[in-house]
C-alpha positions as a Python dict, from the first residue, in 0.01 Angstrom:
ca = {
    (1, 'X'): (0, 0, 0),
    (2, 'X'): (262, 357, -57),
    (3, 'X'): (350, 235, -366),
    (4, 'X'): (7, 195, -505),
    (5, 'X'): (-70, 543, -451),
    (6, 'X'): (192, 690, -522),
    (7, 'X'): (159, 463, -914),
    (8, 'X'): (-184, 527, -869),
    (9, 'X'): (-141, 948, -822),
    (10, 'X'): (107, 929, -1114),
    (11, 'X'): (-145, 813, -1351),
    (12, 'X'): (-404, 1039, -1238),
    (13, 'X'): (-146, 1319, -1298),
    (14, 'X'): (-107, 1121, -1682),
    (15, 'X'): (-451, 1212, -1700),
    (16, 'X'): (-437, 1486, -1617),
    (17, 'X'): (-105, 1626, -1903),
    (18, 'X'): (-303, 1460, -2135),
    (19, 'X'): (-560, 1618, -2109),
    (20, 'X'): (-458, 1948, -2074),
    (21, 'X'): (-218, 1840, -2462),
    (22, 'X'): (-548, 1723, -2541),
    (23, 'X'): (-716, 2099, -2489),
    (24, 'X'): (-385, 2295, -2539),
    (25, 'X'): (-411, 2127, -2933),
    (26, 'X'): (-763, 2230, -2975),
    (27, 'X'): (-697, 2583, -2941),
    (28, 'X'): (-437, 2595, -3165),
    (29, 'X'): (-661, 2497, -3428),
    (30, 'X'): (-920, 2735, -3365),
    (31, 'X'): (-592, 2917, -3375),
    (32, 'X'): (-690, 3224, -3595),
    (33, 'X'): (-1076, 3242, -3449),
    (34, 'X'): (-1022, 3208, -3082),
    (35, 'X'): (-1277, 2913, -2906),
    (36, 'X'): (-1510, 2962, -2604),
    (37, 'X'): (-1511, 2793, -2235),
    (38, 'X'): (-1864, 2686, -2382),
    (39, 'X'): (-1632, 2601, -2744),
    (40, 'X'): (-1399, 2343, -2599),
    (41, 'X'): (-1664, 2181, -2350),
    (42, 'X'): (-1855, 2011, -2589),
    (43, 'X'): (-1533, 1983, -2815),
    (44, 'X'): (-1381, 1831, -2574),
    (45, 'X'): (-1635, 1589, -2345),
    (46, 'X'): (-1503, 1740, -2064),
    (47, 'X'): (-1684, 1924, -1771),
    (48, 'X'): (-1649, 2299, -1752),
    (49, 'X'): (-1471, 2332, -1407),
    (50, 'X'): (-1243, 2080, -1558),
    (51, 'X'): (-1231, 2180, -1880),
    (52, 'X'): (-1133, 2556, -1683),
    (53, 'X'): (-974, 2450, -1426),
    (54, 'X'): (-640, 2281, -1712),
    (55, 'X'): (-752, 2624, -1926),
    (56, 'X'): (-530, 2794, -1634),
    (57, 'X'): (-270, 2612, -1590),
    (58, 'X'): (-209, 2673, -1927),
    (59, 'X'): (-259, 3042, -1885),
    (60, 'X'): (16, 3008, -1643),
    (61, 'X'): (242, 2791, -1856),
    (62, 'X'): (188, 3147, -2106),
    (63, 'X'): (130, 2838, -2359),
    (64, 'X'): (-283, 2942, -2363),
    (65, 'X'): (-382, 3303, -2277),
    (66, 'X'): (-732, 3462, -2312),
    (67, 'X'): (-883, 3763, -2517),
    (68, 'X'): (-995, 4045, -2221),
    (69, 'X'): (-1368, 4071, -2451),
    (70, 'X'): (-1390, 3761, -2607),
    (71, 'X'): (-1355, 3547, -2345),
    (72, 'X'): (-1176, 3384, -2605),
    (73, 'X'): (-853, 3107, -2578),
    (74, 'X'): (-594, 3139, -2749),
    (75, 'X'): (-246, 3002, -2837),
    (76, 'X'): (46, 3182, -2631),
    (77, 'X'): (355, 3375, -2640),
    (78, 'X'): (515, 3069, -2506),
    (79, 'X'): (378, 2824, -2819),
    (80, 'X'): (509, 3048, -3083),
    (81, 'X'): (759, 3019, -2930),
    (82, 'X'): (819, 2671, -2876),
    (83, 'X'): (611, 2670, -3250),
    (84, 'X'): (976, 2900, -3399),
    (85, 'X'): (1189, 2637, -3214),
    (86, 'X'): (1084, 2312, -3397),
    (87, 'X'): (987, 2476, -3657),
    (88, 'X'): (1493, 2531, -3672),
    (89, 'X'): (1347, 2098, -3648),
    (90, 'X'): (1074, 2021, -3877),
    (91, 'X'): (1068, 2331, -4071),
    (92, 'X'): (889, 2196, -4285),
    (93, 'X'): (774, 2520, -4341),
    (94, 'X'): (1102, 2684, -4388),
    (95, 'X'): (1168, 2453, -4763),
    (96, 'X'): (866, 2608, -4873),
    (97, 'X'): (842, 2966, -4876),
    (98, 'X'): (1111, 2987, -5130),
    (99, 'X'): (913, 2758, -5393),
    (100, 'X'): (510, 2979, -5256),
    (101, 'X'): (778, 3227, -5372),
    (102, 'X'): (890, 3097, -5705),
    (103, 'X'): (531, 3070, -5745),
    (104, 'X'): (328, 3324, -5706),
    (105, 'X'): (634, 3524, -5876),
    (106, 'X'): (582, 3307, -6192),
    (107, 'X'): (206, 3282, -6183),
    (108, 'X'): (119, 3658, -6033),
    (109, 'X'): (-147, 3455, -5770),
    (110, 'X'): (-92, 3383, -5436),
    (111, 'X'): (3, 3017, -5322),
    (112, 'X'): (-19, 2841, -5013),
    (113, 'X'): (118, 2578, -4761),
    (114, 'X'): (-90, 2358, -4507),
    (115, 'X'): (-77, 1993, -4332),
    (116, 'X'): (-304, 1772, -4184),
    (117, 'X'): (-465, 1828, -3853),
    (118, 'X'): (-621, 1482, -3776),
    (119, 'X'): (-958, 1558, -4001),
    (120, 'X'): (-853, 1950, -4019),
    (121, 'X'): (-686, 2160, -4355),
    (122, 'X'): (-460, 2418, -4108),
    (123, 'X'): (-318, 2692, -4352),
    (124, 'X'): (73, 2765, -4233),
    (125, 'X'): (177, 2975, -4535),
    (126, 'X'): (19, 3198, -4780),
    (127, 'X'): (270, 3439, -5030),
    (128, 'X'): (30, 3689, -5217),
    (129, 'X'): (55, 3754, -5568),
    (130, 'X'): (38, 4080, -5768),
    (131, 'X'): (-258, 3966, -5997),
    (132, 'X'): (-483, 4330, -5874),
    (133, 'X'): (-746, 4136, -5894),
    (134, 'X'): (-755, 3750, -5601),
    (135, 'X'): (-911, 3575, -5363),
    (136, 'X'): (-860, 3587, -5004),
    (137, 'X'): (-1083, 3295, -4901),
    (138, 'X'): (-733, 3130, -4754),
    (139, 'X'): (-488, 3289, -4494),
    (140, 'X'): (-266, 3223, -4263),
    (141, 'X'): (-438, 3045, -3970),
    (142, 'X'): (-786, 2896, -4149),
    (143, 'X'): (-847, 2556, -4096),
    (144, 'X'): (-1088, 2356, -4274),
    (145, 'X'): (-1200, 1970, -4281),
    (146, 'X'): (-1035, 1768, -4570),
    (147, 'X'): (-1096, 1812, -4808),
    (148, 'X'): (-1182, 2099, -4855),
    (149, 'X'): (-961, 2320, -5050),
    (150, 'X'): (-744, 2240, -5353),
    (151, 'X'): (-467, 2156, -5094),
    (152, 'X'): (-640, 2009, -4781),
    (153, 'X'): (-775, 1755, -5115),
    (154, 'X'): (-466, 1732, -5222),
    (155, 'X'): (-333, 1557, -4908),
    (156, 'X'): (-722, 1384, -4814),
    (157, 'X'): (-640, 1181, -5168),
    (158, 'X'): (-312, 1096, -5084),
    (159, 'X'): (-445, 897, -4807),
    (160, 'X'): (-485, 592, -4797),
    (161, 'X'): (-840, 444, -4894),
    (162, 'X'): (-948, 346, -4613),
    (163, 'X'): (-764, 681, -4385),
    (164, 'X'): (-1016, 828, -4727),
    (165, 'X'): (-1327, 746, -4571),
    (166, 'X'): (-1253, 729, -4167),
    (167, 'X'): (-1186, 1131, -4293),
    (168, 'X'): (-1507, 1162, -4476),
    (169, 'X'): (-1690, 1052, -4208),
    (170, 'X'): (-1572, 1179, -3868),
    (171, 'X'): (-1645, 1532, -4012),
    (172, 'X'): (-1950, 1400, -4191),
    (173, 'X'): (-2193, 1634, -3965),
    (174, 'X'): (-1947, 1963, -3964),
    (175, 'X'): (-1875, 1976, -4397),
    (176, 'X'): (-2307, 1872, -4434),
    (177, 'X'): (-2396, 2205, -4211),
    (178, 'X'): (-2088, 2497, -4356),
    (179, 'X'): (-2041, 2352, -4630),
    (180, 'X'): (-2307, 2320, -4874),
    (181, 'X'): (-2129, 2387, -5194),
    (182, 'X'): (-1976, 1945, -5075),
    (183, 'X'): (-2163, 1627, -5065),
    (184, 'X'): (-1996, 1374, -4950),
    (185, 'X'): (-2022, 1140, -5220),
    (186, 'X'): (-1928, 1446, -5424),
    (187, 'X'): (-1630, 1505, -5162),
    (188, 'X'): (-1526, 1103, -5302),
    (189, 'X'): (-1525, 1190, -5638),
    (190, 'X'): (-1340, 1468, -5658),
    (191, 'X'): (-980, 1264, -5403),
    (192, 'X'): (-1051, 957, -5726),
    (193, 'X'): (-1038, 1291, -5956),
    (194, 'X'): (-768, 1433, -5786),
    (195, 'X'): (-537, 1048, -5775),
    (196, 'X'): (-569, 1006, -6106),
    (197, 'X'): (-498, 1370, -6205),
    (198, 'X'): (-165, 1364, -6038),
    (199, 'X'): (-328, 1753, -5873),
    (200, 'X'): (-622, 1860, -5658),
    (201, 'X'): (-878, 2128, -5844),
    (202, 'X'): (-1138, 2346, -5615),
    (203, 'X'): (-1391, 2460, -5872),
    (204, 'X'): (-1551, 2779, -5610),
    (205, 'X'): (-1699, 2545, -5449),
    (206, 'X'): (-1638, 2768, -5090),
    (207, 'X'): (-1693, 3068, -5233),
    (208, 'X'): (-1784, 3066, -5613),
    (209, 'X'): (-1548, 3259, -5780),
    (210, 'X'): (-1274, 3140, -5604),
    (211, 'X'): (-1033, 2870, -5747),
    (212, 'X'): (-814, 2663, -5637),
    (213, 'X'): (-514, 2322, -5766),
    (214, 'X'): (-323, 2106, -5550),
    (215, 'X'): (-56, 1921, -5516),
    (216, 'X'): (25, 1705, -5190),
    (217, 'X'): (377, 1639, -5056),
    (218, 'X'): (505, 1297, -4958),
    (219, 'X'): (708, 1193, -4741),
    (220, 'X'): (974, 902, -4860),
    (221, 'X'): (756, 646, -4701),
    (222, 'X'): (473, 792, -4858),
    (223, 'X'): (262, 954, -4561),
    (224, 'X'): (135, 1282, -4665),
    (225, 'X'): (394, 1549, -4488),
    (226, 'X'): (155, 1907, -4634),
    (227, 'X'): (90, 2057, -4967),
    (228, 'X'): (112, 2329, -5188),
    (229, 'X'): (-147, 2484, -5389),
    (230, 'X'): (-202, 2819, -5628),
    (231, 'X'): (-570, 3021, -5521),
    (232, 'X'): (-739, 3318, -5831),
    (233, 'X'): (-1052, 3408, -5927),
    (234, 'X'): (-1222, 3187, -6194),
    (235, 'X'): (-1086, 3378, -6471),
    (236, 'X'): (-744, 3276, -6412),
    (237, 'X'): (-833, 2931, -6383),
    (238, 'X'): (-926, 2812, -6729),
    (239, 'X'): (-914, 2486, -6805),
    (240, 'X'): (-619, 2556, -7090),
    (241, 'X'): (-406, 2716, -6777),
    (242, 'X'): (-458, 2440, -6526),
    (243, 'X'): (-165, 2145, -6600),
    (244, 'X'): (83, 2550, -6616),
    (245, 'X'): (-42, 2587, -6268),
    (246, 'X'): (0, 2166, -6165),
    (247, 'X'): (326, 2130, -6321),
    (248, 'X'): (507, 2460, -6181),
    (249, 'X'): (346, 2310, -5785),
    (250, 'X'): (495, 1942, -5916),
    (251, 'X'): (803, 2090, -5944),
    (252, 'X'): (802, 2293, -5644),
    (253, 'X'): (720, 1985, -5432),
    (254, 'X'): (983, 1781, -5610),
    (255, 'X'): (1261, 1905, -5504),
    (256, 'X'): (1079, 2013, -5109),
    (257, 'X'): (1028, 1638, -5120),
    (258, 'X'): (1393, 1509, -5193),
    (259, 'X'): (1550, 1826, -4894),
    (260, 'X'): (1273, 1556, -4658),
    (261, 'X'): (1480, 1308, -4823),
    (262, 'X'): (1763, 1410, -4725),
    (263, 'X'): (1703, 1560, -4398),
    (264, 'X'): (1609, 1236, -4266),
    (265, 'X'): (1890, 1076, -4414),
    (266, 'X'): (2115, 1264, -4231),
    (267, 'X'): (1947, 1251, -3921),
    (268, 'X'): (1913, 869, -3966),
    (269, 'X'): (2287, 848, -3972),
    (270, 'X'): (2275, 1037, -3609),
    (271, 'X'): (2127, 713, -3479),
    (272, 'X'): (2376, 552, -3650),
    (273, 'X'): (2011, 424, -3850),
    (274, 'X'): (1920, 204, -3608),
    (275, 'X'): (1526, 234, -3528),
    (276, 'X'): (1284, -36, -3772),
    (277, 'X'): (1216, 109, -4073),
    (278, 'X'): (801, 172, -4189),
    (279, 'X'): (719, 14, -4350),
    (280, 'X'): (638, 196, -4680),
    (281, 'X'): (221, 356, -4694),
    (282, 'X'): (83, 324, -4997),
    (283, 'X'): (-261, 507, -5168),
    (284, 'X'): (-549, 249, -5270),
    (285, 'X'): (-627, 278, -5639),
}
């Protein structure tokens, strides 16, 4: 009997940990603006006392903090420390920064690294260009539904068809409510156009004078690792310039993909390459 009770307690504890980690990820998705308790309750499906209790546990651990004035929740200092430590091992940002600097120096426009977070795209880094007229539609920490924005669209288009459909369906309500210039059918057409061209194009669909172009980054097995993109005012994203910008992005993406492949090969050698091989994921055409 004691064994059964202990097992049930372990299961209850594991569920609490799962829920707390899910809330931590949720707060992270709202890293730039923070999220209210009511927003967390609505998004998580938890009742208010349970959500509050789990948030307090995360606050005690330093993973989450609450702004005293707005009462919104943000990632805490310990989350930053853990992120910094993990970046040394999973260093996509470190791999991309030199390339983004080169892109912005050569184009004079701002460049970006974005990564996928479930059905969303998160901007990890913005490299400022020197051109005096810039677009500020995307900043580090900003999040959009996957497919909204150039880098985000590049990542969506790099997914298999079934996953594209799943992502669009999951985000359909959010897109309809917050992005009036974008339709679901139009997004699907943009996915096909991105695949055909080898790069994505956002012709001012979020802000009318803010254009962007993006290329996805893949791991050796075909999975999406992130995307590089360039944003500029519409006058600097004319059709004749787009292939030139796409070529610069592809050049840096190739460098990053080579480094990812080398890193993964090194880890495989360290492990003795004893793990089963993953099947390559191919984009459906």
